[in-house]
Tab-separated table of C-alpha atoms in Angstrom:
chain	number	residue	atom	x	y	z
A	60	UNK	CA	0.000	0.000	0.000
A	61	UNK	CA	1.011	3.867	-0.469
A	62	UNK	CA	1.904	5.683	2.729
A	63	UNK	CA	-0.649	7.544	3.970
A	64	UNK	CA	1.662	10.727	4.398
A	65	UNK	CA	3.335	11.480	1.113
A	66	UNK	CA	0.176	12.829	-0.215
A	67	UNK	CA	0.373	15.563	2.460
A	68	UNK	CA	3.827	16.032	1.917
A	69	UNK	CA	3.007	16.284	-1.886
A	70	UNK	CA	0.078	18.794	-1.423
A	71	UNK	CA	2.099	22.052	-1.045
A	72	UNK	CA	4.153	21.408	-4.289
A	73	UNK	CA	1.228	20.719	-6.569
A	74	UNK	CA	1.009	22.685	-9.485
A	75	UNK	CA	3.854	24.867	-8.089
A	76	UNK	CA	7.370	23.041	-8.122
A	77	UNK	CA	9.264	19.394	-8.818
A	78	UNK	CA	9.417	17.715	-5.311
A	79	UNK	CA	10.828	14.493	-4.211
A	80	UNK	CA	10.023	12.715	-1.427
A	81	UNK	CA	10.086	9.145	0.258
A	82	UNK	CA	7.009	6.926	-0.536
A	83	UNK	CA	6.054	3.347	-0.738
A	84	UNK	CA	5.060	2.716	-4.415
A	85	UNK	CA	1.930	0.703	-4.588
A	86	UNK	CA	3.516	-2.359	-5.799
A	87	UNK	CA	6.701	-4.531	-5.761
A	88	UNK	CA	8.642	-4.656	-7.950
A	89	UNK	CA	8.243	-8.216	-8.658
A	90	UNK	CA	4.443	-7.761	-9.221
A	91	UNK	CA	5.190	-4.762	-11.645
A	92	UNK	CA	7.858	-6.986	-13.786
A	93	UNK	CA	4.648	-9.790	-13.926
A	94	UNK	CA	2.732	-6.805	-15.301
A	95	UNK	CA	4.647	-5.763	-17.501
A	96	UNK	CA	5.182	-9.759	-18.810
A	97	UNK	CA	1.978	-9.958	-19.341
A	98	UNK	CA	1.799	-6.810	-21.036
A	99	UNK	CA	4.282	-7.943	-23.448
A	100	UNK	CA	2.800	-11.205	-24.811
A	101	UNK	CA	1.003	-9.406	-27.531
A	102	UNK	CA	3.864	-8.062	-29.162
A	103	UNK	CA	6.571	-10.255	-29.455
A	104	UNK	CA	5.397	-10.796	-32.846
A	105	UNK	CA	5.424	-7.217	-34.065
A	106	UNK	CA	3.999	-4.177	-32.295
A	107	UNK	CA	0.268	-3.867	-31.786
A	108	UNK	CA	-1.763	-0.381	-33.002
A	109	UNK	CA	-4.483	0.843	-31.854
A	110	UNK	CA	-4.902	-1.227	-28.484
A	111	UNK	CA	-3.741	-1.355	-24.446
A	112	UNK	CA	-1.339	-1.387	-23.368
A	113	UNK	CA	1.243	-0.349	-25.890
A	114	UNK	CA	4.321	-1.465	-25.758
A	115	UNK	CA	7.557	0.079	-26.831
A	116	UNK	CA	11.294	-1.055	-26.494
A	117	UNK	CA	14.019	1.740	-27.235
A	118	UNK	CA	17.490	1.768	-27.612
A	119	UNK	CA	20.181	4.224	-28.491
A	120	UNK	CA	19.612	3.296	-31.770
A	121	UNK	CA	15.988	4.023	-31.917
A	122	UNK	CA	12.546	2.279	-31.309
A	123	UNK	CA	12.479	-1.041	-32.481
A	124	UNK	CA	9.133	-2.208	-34.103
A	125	UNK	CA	9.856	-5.710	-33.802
A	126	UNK	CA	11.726	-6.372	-30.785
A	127	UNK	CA	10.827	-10.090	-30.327
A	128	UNK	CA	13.034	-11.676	-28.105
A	129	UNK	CA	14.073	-9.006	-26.512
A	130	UNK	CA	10.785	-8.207	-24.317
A	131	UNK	CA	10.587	-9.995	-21.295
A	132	UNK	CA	8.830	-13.348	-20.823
A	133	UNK	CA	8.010	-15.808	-18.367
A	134	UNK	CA	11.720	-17.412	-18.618
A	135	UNK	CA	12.778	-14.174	-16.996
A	136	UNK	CA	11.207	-14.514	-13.238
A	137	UNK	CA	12.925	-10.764	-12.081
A	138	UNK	CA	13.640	-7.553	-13.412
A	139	UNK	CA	17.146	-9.050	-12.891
A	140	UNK	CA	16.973	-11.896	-14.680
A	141	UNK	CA	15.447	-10.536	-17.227
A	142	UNK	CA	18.656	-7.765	-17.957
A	143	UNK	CA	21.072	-10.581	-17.466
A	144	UNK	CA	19.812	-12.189	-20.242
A	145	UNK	CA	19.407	-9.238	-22.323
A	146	UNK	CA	23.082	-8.873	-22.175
A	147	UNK	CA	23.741	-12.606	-23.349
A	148	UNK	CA	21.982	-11.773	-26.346
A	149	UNK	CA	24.443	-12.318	-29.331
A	150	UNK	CA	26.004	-9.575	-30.496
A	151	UNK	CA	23.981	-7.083	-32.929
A	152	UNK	CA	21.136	-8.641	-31.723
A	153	UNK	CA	20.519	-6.792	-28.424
A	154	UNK	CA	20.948	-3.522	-27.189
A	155	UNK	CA	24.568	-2.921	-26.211
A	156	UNK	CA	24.303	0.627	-24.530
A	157	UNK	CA	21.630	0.501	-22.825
A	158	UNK	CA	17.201	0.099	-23.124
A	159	UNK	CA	14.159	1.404	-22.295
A	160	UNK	CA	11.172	-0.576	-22.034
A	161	UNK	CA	7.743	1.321	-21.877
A	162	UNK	CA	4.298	-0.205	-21.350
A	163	UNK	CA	1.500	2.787	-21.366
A	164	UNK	CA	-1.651	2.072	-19.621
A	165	UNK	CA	-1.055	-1.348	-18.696
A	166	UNK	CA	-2.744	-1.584	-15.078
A	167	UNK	CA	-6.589	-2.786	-16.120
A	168	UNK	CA	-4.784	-6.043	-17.181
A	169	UNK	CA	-4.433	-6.501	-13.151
A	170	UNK	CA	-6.689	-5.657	-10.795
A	171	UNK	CA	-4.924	-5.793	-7.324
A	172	UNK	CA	-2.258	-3.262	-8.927
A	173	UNK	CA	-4.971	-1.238	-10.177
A	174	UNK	CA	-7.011	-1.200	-7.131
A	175	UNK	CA	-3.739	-0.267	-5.253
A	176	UNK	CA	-2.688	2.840	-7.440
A	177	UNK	CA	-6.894	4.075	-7.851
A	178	UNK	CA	-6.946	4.455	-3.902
A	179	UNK	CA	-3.431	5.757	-3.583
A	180	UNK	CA	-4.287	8.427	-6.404
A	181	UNK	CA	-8.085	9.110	-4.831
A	182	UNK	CA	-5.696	9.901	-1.171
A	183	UNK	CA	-3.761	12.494	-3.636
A	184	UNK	CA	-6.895	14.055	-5.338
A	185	UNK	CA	-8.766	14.804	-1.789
A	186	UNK	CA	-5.873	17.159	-1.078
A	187	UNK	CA	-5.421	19.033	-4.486
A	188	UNK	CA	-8.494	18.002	-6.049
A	189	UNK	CA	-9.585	15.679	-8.802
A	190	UNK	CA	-8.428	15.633	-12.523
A	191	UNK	CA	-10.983	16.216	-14.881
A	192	UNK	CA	-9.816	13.853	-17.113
A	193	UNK	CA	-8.319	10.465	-17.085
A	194	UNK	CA	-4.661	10.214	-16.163
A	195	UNK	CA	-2.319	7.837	-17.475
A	196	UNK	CA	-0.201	5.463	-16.286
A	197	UNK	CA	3.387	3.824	-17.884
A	198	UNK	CA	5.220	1.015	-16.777
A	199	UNK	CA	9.030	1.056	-17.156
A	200	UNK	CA	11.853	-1.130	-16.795
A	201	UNK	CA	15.113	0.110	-18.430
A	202	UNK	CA	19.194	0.430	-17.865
A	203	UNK	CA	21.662	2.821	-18.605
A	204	UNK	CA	19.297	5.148	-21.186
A	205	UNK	CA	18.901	8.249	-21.437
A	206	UNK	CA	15.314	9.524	-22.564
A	207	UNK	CA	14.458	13.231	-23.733
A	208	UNK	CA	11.579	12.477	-25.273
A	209	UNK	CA	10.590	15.364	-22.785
A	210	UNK	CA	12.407	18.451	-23.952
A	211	UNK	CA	10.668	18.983	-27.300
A	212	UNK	CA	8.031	21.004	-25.776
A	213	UNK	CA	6.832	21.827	-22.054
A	214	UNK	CA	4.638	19.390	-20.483
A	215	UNK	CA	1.090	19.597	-20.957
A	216	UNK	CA	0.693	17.011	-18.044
A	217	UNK	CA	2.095	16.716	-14.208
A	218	UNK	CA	4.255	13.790	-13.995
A	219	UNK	CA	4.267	11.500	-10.821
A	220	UNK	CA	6.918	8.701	-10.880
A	221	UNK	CA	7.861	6.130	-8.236
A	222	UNK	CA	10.927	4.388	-8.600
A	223	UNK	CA	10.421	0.584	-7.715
A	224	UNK	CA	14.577	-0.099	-8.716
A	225	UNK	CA	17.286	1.474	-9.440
A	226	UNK	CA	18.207	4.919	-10.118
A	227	UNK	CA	15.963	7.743	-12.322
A	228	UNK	CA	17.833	10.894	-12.470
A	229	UNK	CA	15.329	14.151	-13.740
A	230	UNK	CA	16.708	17.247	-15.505
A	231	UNK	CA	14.007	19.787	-15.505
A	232	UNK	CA	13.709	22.928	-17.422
A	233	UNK	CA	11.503	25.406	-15.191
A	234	UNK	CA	9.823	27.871	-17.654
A	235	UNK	CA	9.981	30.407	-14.684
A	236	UNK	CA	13.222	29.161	-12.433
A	237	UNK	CA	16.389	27.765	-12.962
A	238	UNK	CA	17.526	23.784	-13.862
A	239	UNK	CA	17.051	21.304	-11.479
A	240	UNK	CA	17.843	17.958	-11.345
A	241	UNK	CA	16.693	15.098	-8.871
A	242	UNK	CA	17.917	12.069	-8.558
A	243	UNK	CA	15.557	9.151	-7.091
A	244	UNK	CA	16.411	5.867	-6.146
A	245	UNK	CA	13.860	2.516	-4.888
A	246	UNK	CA	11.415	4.159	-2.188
A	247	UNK	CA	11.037	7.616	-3.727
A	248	UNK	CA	8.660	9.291	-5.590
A	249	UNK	CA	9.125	12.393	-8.123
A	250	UNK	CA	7.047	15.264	-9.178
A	251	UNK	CA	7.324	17.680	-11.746
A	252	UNK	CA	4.315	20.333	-12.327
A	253	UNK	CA	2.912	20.153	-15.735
A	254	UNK	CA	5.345	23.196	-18.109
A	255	UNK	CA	8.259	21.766	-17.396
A	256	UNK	CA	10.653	20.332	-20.302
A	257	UNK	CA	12.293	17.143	-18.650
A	258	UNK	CA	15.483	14.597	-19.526
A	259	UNK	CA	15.876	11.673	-17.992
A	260	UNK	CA	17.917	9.059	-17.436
A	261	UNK	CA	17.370	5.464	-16.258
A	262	UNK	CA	20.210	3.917	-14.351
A	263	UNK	CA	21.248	0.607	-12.381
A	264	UNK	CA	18.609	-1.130	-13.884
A	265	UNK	CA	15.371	1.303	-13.089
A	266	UNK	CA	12.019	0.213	-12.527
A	267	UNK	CA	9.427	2.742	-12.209
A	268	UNK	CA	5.540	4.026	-12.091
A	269	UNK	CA	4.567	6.965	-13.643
A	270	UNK	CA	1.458	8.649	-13.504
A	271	UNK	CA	0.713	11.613	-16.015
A	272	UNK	CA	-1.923	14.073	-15.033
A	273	UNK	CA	-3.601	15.951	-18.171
A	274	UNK	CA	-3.251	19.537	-17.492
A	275	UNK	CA	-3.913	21.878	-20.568
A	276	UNK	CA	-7.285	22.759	-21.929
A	277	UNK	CA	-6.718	21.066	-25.369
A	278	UNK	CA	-6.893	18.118	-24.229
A	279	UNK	CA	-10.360	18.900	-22.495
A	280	UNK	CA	-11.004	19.778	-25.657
A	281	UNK	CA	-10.819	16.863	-27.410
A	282	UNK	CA	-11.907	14.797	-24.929
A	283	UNK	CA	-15.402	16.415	-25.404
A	284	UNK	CA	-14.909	16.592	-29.409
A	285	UNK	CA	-14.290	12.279	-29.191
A	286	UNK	CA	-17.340	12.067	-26.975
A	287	UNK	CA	-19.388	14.133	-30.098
A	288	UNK	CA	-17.894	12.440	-32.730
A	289	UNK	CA	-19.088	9.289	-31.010
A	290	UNK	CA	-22.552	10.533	-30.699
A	291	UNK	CA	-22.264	11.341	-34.406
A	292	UNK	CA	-21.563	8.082	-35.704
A	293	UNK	CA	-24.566	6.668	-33.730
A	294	UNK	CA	-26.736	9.205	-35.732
A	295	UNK	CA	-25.375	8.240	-38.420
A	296	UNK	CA	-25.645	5.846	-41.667
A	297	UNK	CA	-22.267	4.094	-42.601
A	298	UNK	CA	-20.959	1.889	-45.199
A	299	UNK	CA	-17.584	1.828	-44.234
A	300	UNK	CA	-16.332	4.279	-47.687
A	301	UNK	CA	-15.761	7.509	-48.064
A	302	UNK	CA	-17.865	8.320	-51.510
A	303	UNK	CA	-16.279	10.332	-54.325
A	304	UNK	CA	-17.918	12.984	-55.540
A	305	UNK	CA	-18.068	14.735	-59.702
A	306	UNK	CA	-15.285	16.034	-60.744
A	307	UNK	CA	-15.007	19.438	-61.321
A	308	UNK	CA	-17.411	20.139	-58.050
A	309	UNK	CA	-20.534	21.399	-58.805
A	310	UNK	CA	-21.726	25.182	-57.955
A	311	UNK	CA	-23.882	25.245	-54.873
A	312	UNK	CA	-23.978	23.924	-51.541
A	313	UNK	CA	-20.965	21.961	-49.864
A	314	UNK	CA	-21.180	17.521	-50.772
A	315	UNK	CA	-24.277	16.096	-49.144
A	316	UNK	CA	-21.665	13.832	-47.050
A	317	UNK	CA	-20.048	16.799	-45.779
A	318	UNK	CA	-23.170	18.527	-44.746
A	319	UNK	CA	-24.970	15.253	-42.871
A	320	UNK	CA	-22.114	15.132	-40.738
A	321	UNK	CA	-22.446	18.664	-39.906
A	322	UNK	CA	-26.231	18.149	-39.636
A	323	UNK	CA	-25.265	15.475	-37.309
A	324	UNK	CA	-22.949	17.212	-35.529
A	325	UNK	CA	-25.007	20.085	-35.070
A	326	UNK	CA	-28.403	18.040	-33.416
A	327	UNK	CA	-25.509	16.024	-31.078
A	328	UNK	CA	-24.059	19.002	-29.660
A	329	UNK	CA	-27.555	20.859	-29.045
A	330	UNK	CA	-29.597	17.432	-27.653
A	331	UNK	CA	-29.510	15.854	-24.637
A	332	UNK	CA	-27.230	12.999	-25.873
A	333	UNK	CA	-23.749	14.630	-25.145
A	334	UNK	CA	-24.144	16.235	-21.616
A	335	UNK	CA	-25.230	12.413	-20.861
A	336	UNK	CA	-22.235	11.070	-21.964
A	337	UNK	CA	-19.986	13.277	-20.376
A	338	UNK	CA	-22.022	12.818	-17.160
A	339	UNK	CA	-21.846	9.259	-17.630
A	340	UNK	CA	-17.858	9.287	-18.205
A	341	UNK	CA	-17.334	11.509	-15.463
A	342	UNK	CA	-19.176	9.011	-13.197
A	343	UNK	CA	-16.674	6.243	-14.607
A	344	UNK	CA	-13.912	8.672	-13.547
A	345	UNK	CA	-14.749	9.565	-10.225
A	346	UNK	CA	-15.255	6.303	-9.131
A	347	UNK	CA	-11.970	5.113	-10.933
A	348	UNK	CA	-9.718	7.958	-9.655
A	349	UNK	CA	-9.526	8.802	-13.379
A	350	UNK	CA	-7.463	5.397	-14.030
A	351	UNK	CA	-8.136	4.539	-17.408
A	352	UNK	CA	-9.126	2.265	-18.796
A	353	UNK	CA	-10.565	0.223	-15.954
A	354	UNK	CA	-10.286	-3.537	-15.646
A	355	UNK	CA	-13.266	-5.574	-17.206
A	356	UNK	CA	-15.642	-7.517	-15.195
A	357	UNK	CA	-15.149	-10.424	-13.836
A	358	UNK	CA	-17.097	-13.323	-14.272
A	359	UNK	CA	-20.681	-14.033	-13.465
A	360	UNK	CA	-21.968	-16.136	-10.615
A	361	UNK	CA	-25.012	-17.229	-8.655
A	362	UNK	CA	-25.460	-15.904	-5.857
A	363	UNK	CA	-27.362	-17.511	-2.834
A	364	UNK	CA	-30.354	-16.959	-1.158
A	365	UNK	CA	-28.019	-16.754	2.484
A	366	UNK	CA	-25.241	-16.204	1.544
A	367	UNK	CA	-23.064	-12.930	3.157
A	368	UNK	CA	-22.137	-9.977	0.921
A	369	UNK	CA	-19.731	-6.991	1.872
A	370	UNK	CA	-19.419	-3.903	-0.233
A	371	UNK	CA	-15.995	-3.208	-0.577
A	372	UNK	CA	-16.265	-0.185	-2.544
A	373	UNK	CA	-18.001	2.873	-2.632
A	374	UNK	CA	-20.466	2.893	-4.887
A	375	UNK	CA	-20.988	6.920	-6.704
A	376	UNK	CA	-23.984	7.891	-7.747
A	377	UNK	CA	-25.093	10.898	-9.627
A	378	UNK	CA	-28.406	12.371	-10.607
A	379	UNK	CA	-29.129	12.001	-14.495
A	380	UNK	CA	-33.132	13.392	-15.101
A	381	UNK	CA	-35.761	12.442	-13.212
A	382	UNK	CA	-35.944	9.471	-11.005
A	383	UNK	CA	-32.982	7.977	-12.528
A	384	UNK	CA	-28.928	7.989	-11.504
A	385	UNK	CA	-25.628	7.076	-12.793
A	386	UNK	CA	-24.075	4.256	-10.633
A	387	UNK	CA	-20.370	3.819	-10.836
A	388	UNK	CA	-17.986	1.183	-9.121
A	389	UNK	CA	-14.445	0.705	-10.410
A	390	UNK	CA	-14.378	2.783	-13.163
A	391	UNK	CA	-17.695	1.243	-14.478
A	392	UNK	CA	-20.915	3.337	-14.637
A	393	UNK	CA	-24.476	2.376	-15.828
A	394	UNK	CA	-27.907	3.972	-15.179
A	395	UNK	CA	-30.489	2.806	-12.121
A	396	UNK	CA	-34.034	4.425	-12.101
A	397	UNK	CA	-36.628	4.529	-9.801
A	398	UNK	CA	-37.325	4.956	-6.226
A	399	UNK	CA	-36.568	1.203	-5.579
A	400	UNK	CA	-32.581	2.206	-7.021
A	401	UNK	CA	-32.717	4.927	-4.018
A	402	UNK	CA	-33.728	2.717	-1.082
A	403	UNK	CA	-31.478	-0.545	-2.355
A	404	UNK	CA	-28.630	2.343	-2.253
A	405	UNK	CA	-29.149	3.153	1.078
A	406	UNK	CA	-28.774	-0.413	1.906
A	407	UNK	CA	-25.186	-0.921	0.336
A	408	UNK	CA	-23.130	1.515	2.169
A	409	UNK	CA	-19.168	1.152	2.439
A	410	UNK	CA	-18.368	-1.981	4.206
A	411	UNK	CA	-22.480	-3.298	4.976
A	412	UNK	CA	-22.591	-6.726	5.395
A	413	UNK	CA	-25.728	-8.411	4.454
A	414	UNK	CA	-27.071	-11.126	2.567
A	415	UNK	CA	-29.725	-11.326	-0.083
A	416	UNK	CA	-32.577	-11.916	1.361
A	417	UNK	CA	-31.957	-8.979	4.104
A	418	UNK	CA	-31.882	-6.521	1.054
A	419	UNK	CA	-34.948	-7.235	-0.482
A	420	UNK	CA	-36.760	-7.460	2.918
A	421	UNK	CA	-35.118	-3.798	3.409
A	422	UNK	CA	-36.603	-2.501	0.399
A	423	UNK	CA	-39.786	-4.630	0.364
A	424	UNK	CA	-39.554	-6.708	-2.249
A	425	UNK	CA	-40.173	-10.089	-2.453
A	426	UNK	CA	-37.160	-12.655	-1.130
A	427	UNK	CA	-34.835	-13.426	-4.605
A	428	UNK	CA	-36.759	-10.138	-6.294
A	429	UNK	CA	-35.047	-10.728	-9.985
A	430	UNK	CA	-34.151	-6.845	-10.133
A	431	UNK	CA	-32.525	-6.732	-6.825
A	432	UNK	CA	-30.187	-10.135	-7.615
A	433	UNK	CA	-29.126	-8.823	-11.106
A	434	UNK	CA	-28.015	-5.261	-9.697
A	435	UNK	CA	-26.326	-7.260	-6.877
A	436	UNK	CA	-24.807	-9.551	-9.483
A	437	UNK	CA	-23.196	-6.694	-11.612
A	438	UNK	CA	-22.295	-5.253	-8.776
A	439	UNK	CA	-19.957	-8.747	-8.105
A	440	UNK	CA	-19.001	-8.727	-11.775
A	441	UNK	CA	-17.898	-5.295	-10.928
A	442	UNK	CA	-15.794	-5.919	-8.009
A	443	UNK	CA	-18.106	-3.872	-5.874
A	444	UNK	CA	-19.150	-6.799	-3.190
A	445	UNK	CA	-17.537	-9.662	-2.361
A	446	UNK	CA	-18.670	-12.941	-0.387
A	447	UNK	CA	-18.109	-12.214	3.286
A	448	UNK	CA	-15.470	-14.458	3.337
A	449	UNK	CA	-13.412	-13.526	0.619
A	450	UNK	CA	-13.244	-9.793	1.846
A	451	UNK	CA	-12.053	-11.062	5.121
A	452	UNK	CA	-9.460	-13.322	3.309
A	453	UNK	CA	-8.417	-10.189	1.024
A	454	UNK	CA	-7.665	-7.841	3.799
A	455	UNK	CA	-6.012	-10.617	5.675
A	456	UNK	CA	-3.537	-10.893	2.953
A	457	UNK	CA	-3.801	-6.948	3.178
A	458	UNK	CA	-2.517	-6.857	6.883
A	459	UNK	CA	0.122	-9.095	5.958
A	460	UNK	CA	2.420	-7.208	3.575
């Protein structure tokens, strides 16, 4: 777990200056390296588009597009290991001076390291106050490499960054002060307020867990323009083409393709579609911390007439019209009307224990009310309850490390 005190050491720096400062990252770094294996799977055959996580190995040389072999795998139980036999590699056929592994948004693929860094984060946002967008997270695992990816232009996010192992030393370019540089080994945890230009370089094999805060209003922007384009396409008609049009144009109004979209656009952004979306995604948010994407839900099961729930996380709601809310558990949100939706809610607070039955004699309904068990059932599927016994057994193994 995160100490509970770096957030309040971290509060008085936000938004203003880099800090470091001591703090348990939310993982080992055993568990990350698993991560980060699994991660890789996909794309020792070639790199994967348009999916997460992405993965990308670097070099001196460049960014290879088909590094193969060279990703980890489960041969390579450590971080360790895993350089060792990078090094064996025959010559020309591994990096020589030094790598940089990078796997961006990689933490709905496990849920106990996702859990961990959402309630770590939600401690942070409490003090300086919650992103309005989704942040996003990057696993790394490199040695001797130096990356300036972060120079070409000044940060449009704020950077948090735990080292798990090793050594991560920061240059940072202050647009209003003068160059710093911190230097963070296993333990510690670096900031740098969203302006800054940033080099860095990974050392003694580095492991960390970074956590990039959107900061600048373009990217609020397009958030919101994504949302409407998505409302467009529901709206309307497609083929899968783009059509061509006579050649030379006619006089007259713009192409009739041009001006549906815009017809489209214009009904999406002035109906009642959009500000439910983005109520509906900001629900997902809050509840998530902003981690996205959030891990998908789990399997189904059957639950018993007896048997003992506990809710194990809070479950947000927010109005949306009349008689109806937006529920949200683990970065998951979905819409619950009517008054019955109001009185099961006040039944499932933070750590209530009850069983089915109990619930639906709460909110008089009928013992094994359909309704009731397939709300309670999502709510499983969502991670939101648990069987009695396997909270107790989680926060057992809780206690222990």
């Amino acid at each position: 777990m995160i100490a509970t005190d770096w957030t309040e050491l971290l509060a008085p720096a936000w938004g203003k200056e880099p800090a470091l400062l001591t703090a348990a990252a939310p993982t080992d770094p055993a568990h990350l390296h698993r991560t980060v294996v699994t991660a890789c799977a996909s794309f020792r055959a070639g790199t994967v588009f348009r999916t997460f996580p992405q993965v990308r190995f670097h070099t001196v040389l460049g960014w290879l597009g088909a590094p193969g072999r060279l990703l980890p795998d489960t041969g390579d139980p450590t971080p360790a290991a895993y350089r060792a036999r990078l090094r064996r590699e025959p010559a020309g056929s591994g990096p020589d001076t030094g790598f940089l592994l990078r796997v961006q948004q990689p933490l709905h693929i496990d849920y106990s390291l996702w859990a961990s860094v959402r309630d770590g984060l939600e401690r942070l946002w409490r003090r300086v106050g919650l992103p309005c967008l989704p942040v996003e997270a990057e696993l790394t695992e490199g040695d001797e490499y130096t990356c300036a990816r972060g120079l070409a232009a000044p940060s449009e996010h704020a950077v948090l960054t735990w080292v798990l192992g090793g050594t991560l030393e920061a240059e940072l370019h202050m647009a209003d002060g003068p160059l710093r540089v911190l230097r963070a080994t296993a333990g510690e945890l670096l900031y740098w307020p969203e302006g800054s230009r940033w080099r860095e370089r990974h050392l003694d094999g580095c492991l960390t867990l970074r956590i990039s805060v959107p900061r600048a209003q373009r990217l609020a922007a397009e958030a919101v323009k994504n949302l409407l384009a998505e409302e467009v396409g529901k709206r309307l008609a497609y083929d899968g083409t783009v059509p061509c049009l006579p050649c030379p144009p006619p006089d007259g109004e713009p192409p009739a393709p041009t001006l549906a979209i815009g017809e489209a656009a214009r009904a999406a952004a002035g109906g009642p579609e959009l500000p439910a979306a983005l109520r509906t995604r900001w629900a997902a948010w809050c509840s998530s911390a902003g981690l996205e994407p959030a891990p998908d839900p789990r399997e189904d099961v059957t639950l018993a007439p007896g048997q003992r729930l506990r809710v194990v996380r809070e479950i947000l709601r927010q109005p949306d019209g009349l008689g109806r809310r937006i529920w949200a558990v683990n970065g998951h949100a979905f819409p619950v009307g009517g008054a019955a939706g109001e009185l099961i809610a006040q039944q499932l607070p933070l750590g209530r224990e009850l069983t089915v039955d109990e619930l639906c004699g709460a909110v008089g309904v009928d013992a094994q009310n359909a309704a009731v068990t397939a709300l309670l059932r999502k709510l499983y599927r969502l991670r939101g309850i648990e069987p009695a016994e396997a909270a107790e057994t989680a926060e057992d193994g809780r206690a222990d490390r």
